[in-house]
Short mmCIF file of C-alpha atoms in Angstrom, two decimals:
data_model
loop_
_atom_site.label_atom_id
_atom_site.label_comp_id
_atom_site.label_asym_id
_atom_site.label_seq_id
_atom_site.Cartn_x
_atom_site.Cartn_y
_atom_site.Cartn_z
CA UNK A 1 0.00 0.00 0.00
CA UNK A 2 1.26 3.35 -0.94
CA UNK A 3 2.24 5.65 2.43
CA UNK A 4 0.43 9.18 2.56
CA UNK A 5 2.42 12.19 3.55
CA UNK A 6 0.12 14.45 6.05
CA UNK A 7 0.80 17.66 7.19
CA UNK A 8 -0.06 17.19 10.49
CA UNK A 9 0.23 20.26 12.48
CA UNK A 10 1.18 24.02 11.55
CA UNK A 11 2.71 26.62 13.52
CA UNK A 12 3.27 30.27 12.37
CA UNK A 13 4.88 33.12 13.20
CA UNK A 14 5.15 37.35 12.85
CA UNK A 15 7.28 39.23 13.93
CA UNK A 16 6.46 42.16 16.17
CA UNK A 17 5.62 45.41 14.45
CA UNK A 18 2.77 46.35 12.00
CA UNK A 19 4.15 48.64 9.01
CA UNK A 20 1.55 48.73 6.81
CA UNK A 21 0.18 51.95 7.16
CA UNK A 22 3.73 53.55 8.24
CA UNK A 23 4.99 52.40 4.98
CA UNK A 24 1.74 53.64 3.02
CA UNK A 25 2.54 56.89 4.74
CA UNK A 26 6.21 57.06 3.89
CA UNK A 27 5.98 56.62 0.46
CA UNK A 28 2.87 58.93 -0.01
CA UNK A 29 5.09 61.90 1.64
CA UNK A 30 8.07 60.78 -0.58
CA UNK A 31 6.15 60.83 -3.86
CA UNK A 32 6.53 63.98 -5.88
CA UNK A 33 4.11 63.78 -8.76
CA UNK A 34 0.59 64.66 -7.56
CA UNK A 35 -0.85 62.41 -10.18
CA UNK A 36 1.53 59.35 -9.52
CA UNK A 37 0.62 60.03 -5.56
CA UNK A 38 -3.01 59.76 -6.32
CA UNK A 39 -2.76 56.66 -8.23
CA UNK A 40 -0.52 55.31 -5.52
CA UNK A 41 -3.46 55.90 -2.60
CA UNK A 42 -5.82 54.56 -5.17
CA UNK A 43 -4.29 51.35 -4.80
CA UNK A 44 -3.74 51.50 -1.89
CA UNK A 45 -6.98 51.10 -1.11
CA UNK A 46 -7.81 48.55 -3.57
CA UNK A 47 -5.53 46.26 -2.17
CA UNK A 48 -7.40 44.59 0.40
CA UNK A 49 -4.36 44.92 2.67
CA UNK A 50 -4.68 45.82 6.51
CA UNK A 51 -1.28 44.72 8.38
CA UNK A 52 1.44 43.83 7.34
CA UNK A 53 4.52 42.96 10.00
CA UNK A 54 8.60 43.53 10.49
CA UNK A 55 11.16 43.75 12.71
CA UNK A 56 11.83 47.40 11.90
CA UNK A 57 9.33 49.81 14.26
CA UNK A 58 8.17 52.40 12.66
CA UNK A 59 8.62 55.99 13.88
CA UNK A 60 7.66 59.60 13.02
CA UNK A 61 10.70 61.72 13.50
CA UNK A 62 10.32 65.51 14.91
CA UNK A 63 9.82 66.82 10.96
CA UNK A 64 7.18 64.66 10.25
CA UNK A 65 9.42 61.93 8.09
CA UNK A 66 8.51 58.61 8.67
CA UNK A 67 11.45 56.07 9.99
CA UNK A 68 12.23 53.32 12.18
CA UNK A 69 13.53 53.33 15.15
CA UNK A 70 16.92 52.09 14.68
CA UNK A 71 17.16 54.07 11.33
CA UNK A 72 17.85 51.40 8.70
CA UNK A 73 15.90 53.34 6.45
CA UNK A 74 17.13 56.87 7.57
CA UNK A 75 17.72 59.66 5.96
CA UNK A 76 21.00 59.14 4.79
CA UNK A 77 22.27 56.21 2.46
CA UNK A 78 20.48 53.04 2.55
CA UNK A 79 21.77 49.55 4.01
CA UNK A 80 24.21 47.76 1.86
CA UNK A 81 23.31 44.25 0.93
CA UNK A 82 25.71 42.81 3.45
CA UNK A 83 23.71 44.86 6.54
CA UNK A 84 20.51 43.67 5.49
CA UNK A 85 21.94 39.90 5.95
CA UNK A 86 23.31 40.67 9.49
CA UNK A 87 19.60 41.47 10.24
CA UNK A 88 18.84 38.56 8.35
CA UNK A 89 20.97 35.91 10.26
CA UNK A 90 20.16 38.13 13.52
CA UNK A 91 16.11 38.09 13.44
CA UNK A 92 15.40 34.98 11.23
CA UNK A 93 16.44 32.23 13.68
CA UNK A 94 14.28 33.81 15.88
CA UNK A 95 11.14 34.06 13.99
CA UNK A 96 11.79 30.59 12.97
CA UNK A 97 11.69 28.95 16.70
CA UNK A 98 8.63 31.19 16.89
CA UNK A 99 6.71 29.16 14.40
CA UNK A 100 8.33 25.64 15.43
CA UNK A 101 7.34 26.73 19.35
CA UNK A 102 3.46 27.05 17.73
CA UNK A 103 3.37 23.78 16.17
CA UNK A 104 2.08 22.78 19.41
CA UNK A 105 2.17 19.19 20.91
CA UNK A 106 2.85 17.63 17.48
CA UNK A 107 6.81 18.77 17.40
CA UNK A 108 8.75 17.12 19.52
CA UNK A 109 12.56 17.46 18.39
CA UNK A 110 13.87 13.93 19.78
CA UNK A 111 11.21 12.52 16.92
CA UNK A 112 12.37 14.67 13.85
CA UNK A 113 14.85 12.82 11.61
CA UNK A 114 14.38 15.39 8.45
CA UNK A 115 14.57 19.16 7.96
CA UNK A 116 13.67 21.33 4.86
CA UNK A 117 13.85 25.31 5.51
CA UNK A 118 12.88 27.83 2.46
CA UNK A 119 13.67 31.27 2.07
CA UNK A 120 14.58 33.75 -0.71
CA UNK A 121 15.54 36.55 1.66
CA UNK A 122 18.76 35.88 3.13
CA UNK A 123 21.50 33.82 3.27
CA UNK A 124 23.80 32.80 5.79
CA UNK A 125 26.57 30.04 6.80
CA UNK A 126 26.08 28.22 8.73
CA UNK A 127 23.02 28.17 7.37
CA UNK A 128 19.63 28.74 8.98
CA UNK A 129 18.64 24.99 9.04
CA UNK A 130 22.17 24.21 10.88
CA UNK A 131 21.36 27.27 13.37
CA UNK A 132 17.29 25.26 14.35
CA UNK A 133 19.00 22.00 14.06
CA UNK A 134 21.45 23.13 16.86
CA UNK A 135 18.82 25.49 18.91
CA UNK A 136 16.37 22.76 18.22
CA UNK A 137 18.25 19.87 19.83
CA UNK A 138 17.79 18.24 16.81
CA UNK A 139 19.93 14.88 16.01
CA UNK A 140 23.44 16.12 14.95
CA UNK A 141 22.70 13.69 11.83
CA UNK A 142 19.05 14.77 11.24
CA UNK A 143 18.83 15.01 7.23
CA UNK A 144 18.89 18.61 6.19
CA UNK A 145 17.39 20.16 2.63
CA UNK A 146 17.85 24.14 1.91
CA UNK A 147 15.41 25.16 -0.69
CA UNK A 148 16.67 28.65 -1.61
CA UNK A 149 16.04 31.80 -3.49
CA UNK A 150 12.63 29.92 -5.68
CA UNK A 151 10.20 32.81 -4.36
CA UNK A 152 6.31 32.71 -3.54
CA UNK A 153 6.14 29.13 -4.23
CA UNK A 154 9.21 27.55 -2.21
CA UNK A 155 6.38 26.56 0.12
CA UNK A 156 4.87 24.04 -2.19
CA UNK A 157 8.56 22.27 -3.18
CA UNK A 158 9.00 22.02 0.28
CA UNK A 159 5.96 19.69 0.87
CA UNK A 160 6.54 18.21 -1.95
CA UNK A 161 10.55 17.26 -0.94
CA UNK A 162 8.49 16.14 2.58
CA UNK A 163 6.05 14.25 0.73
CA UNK A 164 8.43 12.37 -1.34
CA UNK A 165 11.15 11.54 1.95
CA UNK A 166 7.55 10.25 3.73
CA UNK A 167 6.69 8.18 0.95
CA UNK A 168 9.92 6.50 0.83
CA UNK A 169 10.47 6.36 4.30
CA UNK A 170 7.39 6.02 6.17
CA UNK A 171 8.62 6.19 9.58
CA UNK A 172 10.16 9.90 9.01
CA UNK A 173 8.98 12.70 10.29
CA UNK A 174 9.81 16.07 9.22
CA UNK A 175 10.03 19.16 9.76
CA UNK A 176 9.27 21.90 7.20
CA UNK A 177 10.16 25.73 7.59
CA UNK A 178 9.06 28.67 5.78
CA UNK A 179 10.45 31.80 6.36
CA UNK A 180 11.22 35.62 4.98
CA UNK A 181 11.96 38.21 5.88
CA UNK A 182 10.45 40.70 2.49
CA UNK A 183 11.09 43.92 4.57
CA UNK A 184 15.00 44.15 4.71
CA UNK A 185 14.51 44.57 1.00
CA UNK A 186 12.86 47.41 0.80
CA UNK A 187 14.32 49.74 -2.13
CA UNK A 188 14.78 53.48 -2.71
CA UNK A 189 12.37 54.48 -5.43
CA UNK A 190 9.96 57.15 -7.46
CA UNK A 191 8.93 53.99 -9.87
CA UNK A 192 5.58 53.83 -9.26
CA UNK A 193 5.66 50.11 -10.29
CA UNK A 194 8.67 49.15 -7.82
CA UNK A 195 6.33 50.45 -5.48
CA UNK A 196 3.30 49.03 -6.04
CA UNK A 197 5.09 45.90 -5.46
CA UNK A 198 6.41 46.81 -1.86
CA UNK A 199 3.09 47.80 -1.28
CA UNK A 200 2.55 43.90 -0.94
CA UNK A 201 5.36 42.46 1.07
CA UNK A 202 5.74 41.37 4.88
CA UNK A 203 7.47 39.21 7.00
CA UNK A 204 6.58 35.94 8.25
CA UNK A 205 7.40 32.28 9.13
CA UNK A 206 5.29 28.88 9.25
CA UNK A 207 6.50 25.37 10.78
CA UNK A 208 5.27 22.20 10.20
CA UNK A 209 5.40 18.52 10.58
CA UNK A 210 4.82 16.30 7.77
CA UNK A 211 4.42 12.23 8.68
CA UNK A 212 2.58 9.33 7.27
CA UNK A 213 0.46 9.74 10.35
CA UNK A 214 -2.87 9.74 9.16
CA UNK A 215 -4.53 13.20 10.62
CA UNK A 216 -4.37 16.89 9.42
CA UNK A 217 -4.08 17.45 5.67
CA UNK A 218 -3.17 14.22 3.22
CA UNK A 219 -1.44 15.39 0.48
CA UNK A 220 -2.24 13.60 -2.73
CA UNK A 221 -0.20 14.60 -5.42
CA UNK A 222 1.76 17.50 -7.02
CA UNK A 223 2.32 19.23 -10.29
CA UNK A 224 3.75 22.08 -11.64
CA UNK A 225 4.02 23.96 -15.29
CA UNK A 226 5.75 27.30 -16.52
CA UNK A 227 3.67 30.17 -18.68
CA UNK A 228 5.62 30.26 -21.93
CA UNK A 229 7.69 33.43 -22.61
CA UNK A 230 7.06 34.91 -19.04
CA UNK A 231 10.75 34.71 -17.70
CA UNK A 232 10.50 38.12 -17.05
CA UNK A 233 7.24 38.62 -15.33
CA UNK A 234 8.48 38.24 -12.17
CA UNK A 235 12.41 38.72 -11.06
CA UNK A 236 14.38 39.06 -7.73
CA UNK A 237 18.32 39.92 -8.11
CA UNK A 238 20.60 40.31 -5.74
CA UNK A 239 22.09 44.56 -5.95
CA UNK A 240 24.41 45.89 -3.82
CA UNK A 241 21.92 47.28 -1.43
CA UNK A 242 19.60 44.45 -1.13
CA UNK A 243 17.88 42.46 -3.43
CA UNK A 244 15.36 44.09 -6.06
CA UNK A 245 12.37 42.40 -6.81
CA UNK A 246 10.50 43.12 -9.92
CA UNK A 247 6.78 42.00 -10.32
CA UNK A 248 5.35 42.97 -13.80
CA UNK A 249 1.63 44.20 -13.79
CA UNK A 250 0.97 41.84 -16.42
CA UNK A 251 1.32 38.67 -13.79
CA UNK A 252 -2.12 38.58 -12.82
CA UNK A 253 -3.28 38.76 -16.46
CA UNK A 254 -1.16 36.30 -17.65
CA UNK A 255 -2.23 34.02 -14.60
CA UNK A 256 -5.84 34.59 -15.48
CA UNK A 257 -5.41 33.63 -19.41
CA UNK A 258 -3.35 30.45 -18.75
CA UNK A 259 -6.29 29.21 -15.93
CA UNK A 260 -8.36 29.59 -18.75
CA UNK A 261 -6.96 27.92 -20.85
CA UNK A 262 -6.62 25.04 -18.59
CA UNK A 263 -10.34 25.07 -18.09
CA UNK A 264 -10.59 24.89 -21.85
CA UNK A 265 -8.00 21.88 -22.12
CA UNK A 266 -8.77 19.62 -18.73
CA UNK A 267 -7.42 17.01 -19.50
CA UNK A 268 -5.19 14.75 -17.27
CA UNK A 269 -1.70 16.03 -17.80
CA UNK A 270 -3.25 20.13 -17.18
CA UNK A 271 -3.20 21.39 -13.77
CA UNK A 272 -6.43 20.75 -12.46
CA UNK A 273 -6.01 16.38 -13.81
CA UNK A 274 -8.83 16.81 -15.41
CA UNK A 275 -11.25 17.62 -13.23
CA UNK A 276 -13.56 20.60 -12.92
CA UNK A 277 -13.16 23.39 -10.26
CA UNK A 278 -16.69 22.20 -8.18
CA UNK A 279 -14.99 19.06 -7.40
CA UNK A 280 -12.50 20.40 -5.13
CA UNK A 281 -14.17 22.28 -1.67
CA UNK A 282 -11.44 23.93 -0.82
CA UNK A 283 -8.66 26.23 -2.46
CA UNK A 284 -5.30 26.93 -0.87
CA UNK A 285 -4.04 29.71 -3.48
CA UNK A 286 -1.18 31.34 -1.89
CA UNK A 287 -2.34 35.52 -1.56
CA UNK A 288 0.63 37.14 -3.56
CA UNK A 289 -2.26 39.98 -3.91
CA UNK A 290 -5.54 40.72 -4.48
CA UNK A 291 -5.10 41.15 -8.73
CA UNK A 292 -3.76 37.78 -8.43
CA UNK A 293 -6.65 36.18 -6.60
CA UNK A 294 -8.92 37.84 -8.66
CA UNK A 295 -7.63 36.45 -11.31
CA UNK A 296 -7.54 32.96 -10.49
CA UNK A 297 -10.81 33.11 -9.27
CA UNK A 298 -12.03 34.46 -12.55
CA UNK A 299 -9.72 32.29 -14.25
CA UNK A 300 -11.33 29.10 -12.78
CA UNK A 301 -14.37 30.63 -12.67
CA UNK A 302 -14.78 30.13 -9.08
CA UNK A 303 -17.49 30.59 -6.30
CA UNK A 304 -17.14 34.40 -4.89
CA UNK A 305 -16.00 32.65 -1.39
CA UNK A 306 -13.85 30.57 -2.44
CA UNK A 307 -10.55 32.13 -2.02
CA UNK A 308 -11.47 33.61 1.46
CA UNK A 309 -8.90 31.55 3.58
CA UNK A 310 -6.22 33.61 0.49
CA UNK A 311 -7.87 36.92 1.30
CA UNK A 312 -7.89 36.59 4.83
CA UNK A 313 -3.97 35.81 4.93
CA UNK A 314 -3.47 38.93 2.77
CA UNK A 315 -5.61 41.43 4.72
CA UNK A 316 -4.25 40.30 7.94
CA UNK A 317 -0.79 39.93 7.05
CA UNK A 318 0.40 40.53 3.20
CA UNK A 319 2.40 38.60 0.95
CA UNK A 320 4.75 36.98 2.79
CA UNK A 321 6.40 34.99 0.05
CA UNK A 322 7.03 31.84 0.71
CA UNK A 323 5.81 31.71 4.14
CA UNK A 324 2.11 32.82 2.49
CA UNK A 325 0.65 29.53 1.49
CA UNK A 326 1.58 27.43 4.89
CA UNK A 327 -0.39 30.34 6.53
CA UNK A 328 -3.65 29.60 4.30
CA UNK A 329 -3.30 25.66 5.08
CA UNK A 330 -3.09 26.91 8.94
CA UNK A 331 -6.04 28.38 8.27
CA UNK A 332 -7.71 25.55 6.70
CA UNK A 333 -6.57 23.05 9.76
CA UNK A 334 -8.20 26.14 12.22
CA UNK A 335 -11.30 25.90 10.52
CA UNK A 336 -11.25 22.34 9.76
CA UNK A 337 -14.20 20.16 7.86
CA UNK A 338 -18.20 20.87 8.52
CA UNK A 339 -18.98 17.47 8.66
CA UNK A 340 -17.15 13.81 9.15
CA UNK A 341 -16.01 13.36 5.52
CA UNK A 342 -12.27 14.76 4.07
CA UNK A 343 -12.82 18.13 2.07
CA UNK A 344 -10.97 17.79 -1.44
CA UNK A 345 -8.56 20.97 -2.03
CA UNK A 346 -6.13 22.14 -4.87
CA UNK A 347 -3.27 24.30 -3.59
CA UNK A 348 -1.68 26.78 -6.13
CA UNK A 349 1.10 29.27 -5.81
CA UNK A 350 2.95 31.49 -8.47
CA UNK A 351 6.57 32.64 -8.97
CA UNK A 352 9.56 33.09 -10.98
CA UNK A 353 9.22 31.63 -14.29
CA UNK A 354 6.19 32.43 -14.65
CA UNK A 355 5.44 29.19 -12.87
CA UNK A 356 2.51 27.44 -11.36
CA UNK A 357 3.50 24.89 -8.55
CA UNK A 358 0.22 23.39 -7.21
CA UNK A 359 -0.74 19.82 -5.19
CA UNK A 360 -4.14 18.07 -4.19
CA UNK A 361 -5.21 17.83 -0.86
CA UNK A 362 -7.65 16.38 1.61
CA UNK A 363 -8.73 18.01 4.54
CA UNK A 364 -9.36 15.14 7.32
CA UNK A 365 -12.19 15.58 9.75
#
């Protein structure tokens, strides 16, 4: 009989200040075209945005400017690359043991024989896994995997490596870790664009256990597929002060027209295996912003609710990269199922490529 990987608990993690509306703020006082400032607050509020977290506190300094308190963004030259990753190796171990510590009862660190951390926004070495691996307790020869640098959809190869170790050994049980921290990355600019894409970022971590015990979220199967000449959609380069993402408006369009198309095709090799969209109750999309939700639910043509578990992770927290999805699923196991039967779900995130990395899922009662 073929062993089922389950995620069976989920722990998360933010860290402790809200920037959201200092950083609206900031770059609304910063912006020197009237018309691009109006556009700006415009979407602002179509965002669907609320909070949005960091380690930086926000102040406002005696002329009005808006900071933080230890003046990383200041009024003189910006961090270089290599002071953003001493906040990086300072603040992400942290944030890290914050989501393990909320797993709950299901981690126990004398059980965990694998590890698998992803993140895009810093690097460090030793690396972050050796850092929880030694914090952790964790057996000095506990099996370690560093997904780095893939983006908004790290998440998904993560449960996938998980899935895959489970399946081949069932009596492993391992620990997957999300984590970024978007807001050391924050970037100097009057484009409009550039900023319209910081608009969507925070910080955030997720933890969980994935084991061929049979309780939590049974994950089925996995696929993935790349949108054909969108390489440069989406982008994130390392510069000498920090590393500059670029997300092209034409992302959530391009999203939209190739769900369509797999609606039109559905066959067994497309992303959905050939089903339709009804079959599935539930839909883990990971909330890279509202455009893009919009557009897969228009895409897929689904019911007006059915991203809500998405939109609720992006009002109450933003895009948080990689780190986004595991906090929809923590939803999901929150809510749990209405009734004693598993609830079928498709999980679907997007990132450089343009790619689609998405799984099957059941929801266990």
């Amino acid at each position: 009989m073929t062993v089922v990987a389950h995620i069976n608990a989920i722990g998360t993690a933010n860290p402790p200040f809200e920037v959201h509306e200092a950083f609206v703020d900031f770059v609304t006082a910063t912006l020197p075209d009237p018309k691009a400032r109006r556009l700006f607050e415009r979407m602002v509020g179509r965002a669907a945005i609320e909070r949005r977290f960091s380690f930086l506190e926000p102040i406002t300094l005696a002329d009005g400017t808006i900071s933080d308190r230890d003046g990383f963004y200041g009024a003189g030259d910006w961090p270089t690359t290599s002071v953003r990753m001493a906040r990086y190796e300072k603040h992400a171990p942290a944030l890290a043991l914050n989501a393990i510590e909320n797993i709950g009862t299901s981690f126990d660190p004398a059980a965990v024989t694998h590890l698998i951390v992803a993140s895009c926004t810093g690097f460090m070495a030793p690396g972050l896994d050796q850092i929880l691996a030694a914090r952790l307790g964790l057996n000095p020869g506990v099996e370690r995997s560093v997904l780095g640098f893939m983006g908004c959809y790290a998440a998904v190869n993560a449960l996938r490596t998980a899935h895959h170790i489970v399946r081949s050994t069932p009596t492993a049980r391992v620990l997957v870790v999300t984590l970024e921290l978007c807001t050391l990355h924050f970037q100097r600019s009057g484009d409009l664009e550039s900023l319209l894409a910081m608009l969507l970022f925070g910080d955030g971590a997720a933890a969980a256990i994935v084991s061929a015990d049979s309780h939590g979220i049974a994950l089925d199967d996995f696929r993935a597929t790349t949108i054909a000449g969108s390489a440069d959609a989406i982008s994130w380069r390392i510069g000498d002060q920090g590393f500059d993402m670029h997300l092209g408006g034409e992302v959530p369009v391009r999203i939209g027209e190739a769900l369509r198309l797999e609606m039109v095709r559905n066959d067994p090799s497309g992303l959905l295996r050939g089903e339709a969209p009804k079959s599935f109750d539930l839909w883990a999309v990971h909330a890279g912003g509202r455009t893009i939700l919009d557009a897969v639910q228009h895409g897929l043509d689904l019911a007006p609710n059915a991203l809500s578990p998405s939109r609720a992770v992006l009002r109450d927290h933003g895009n948080m990269s990689s780190a986004t999805l595991m906090f929809v699923l923590a939803h999901m196991l929150r809510e749990g199922t209405p009734g004693d039967d598993p609830q079928r779900g498709m999980a679907m995130a997007f990132g450089p490529g343009l790619a689609a990395e998405t799984f099957r899922f059941r929801l266990l009662p």
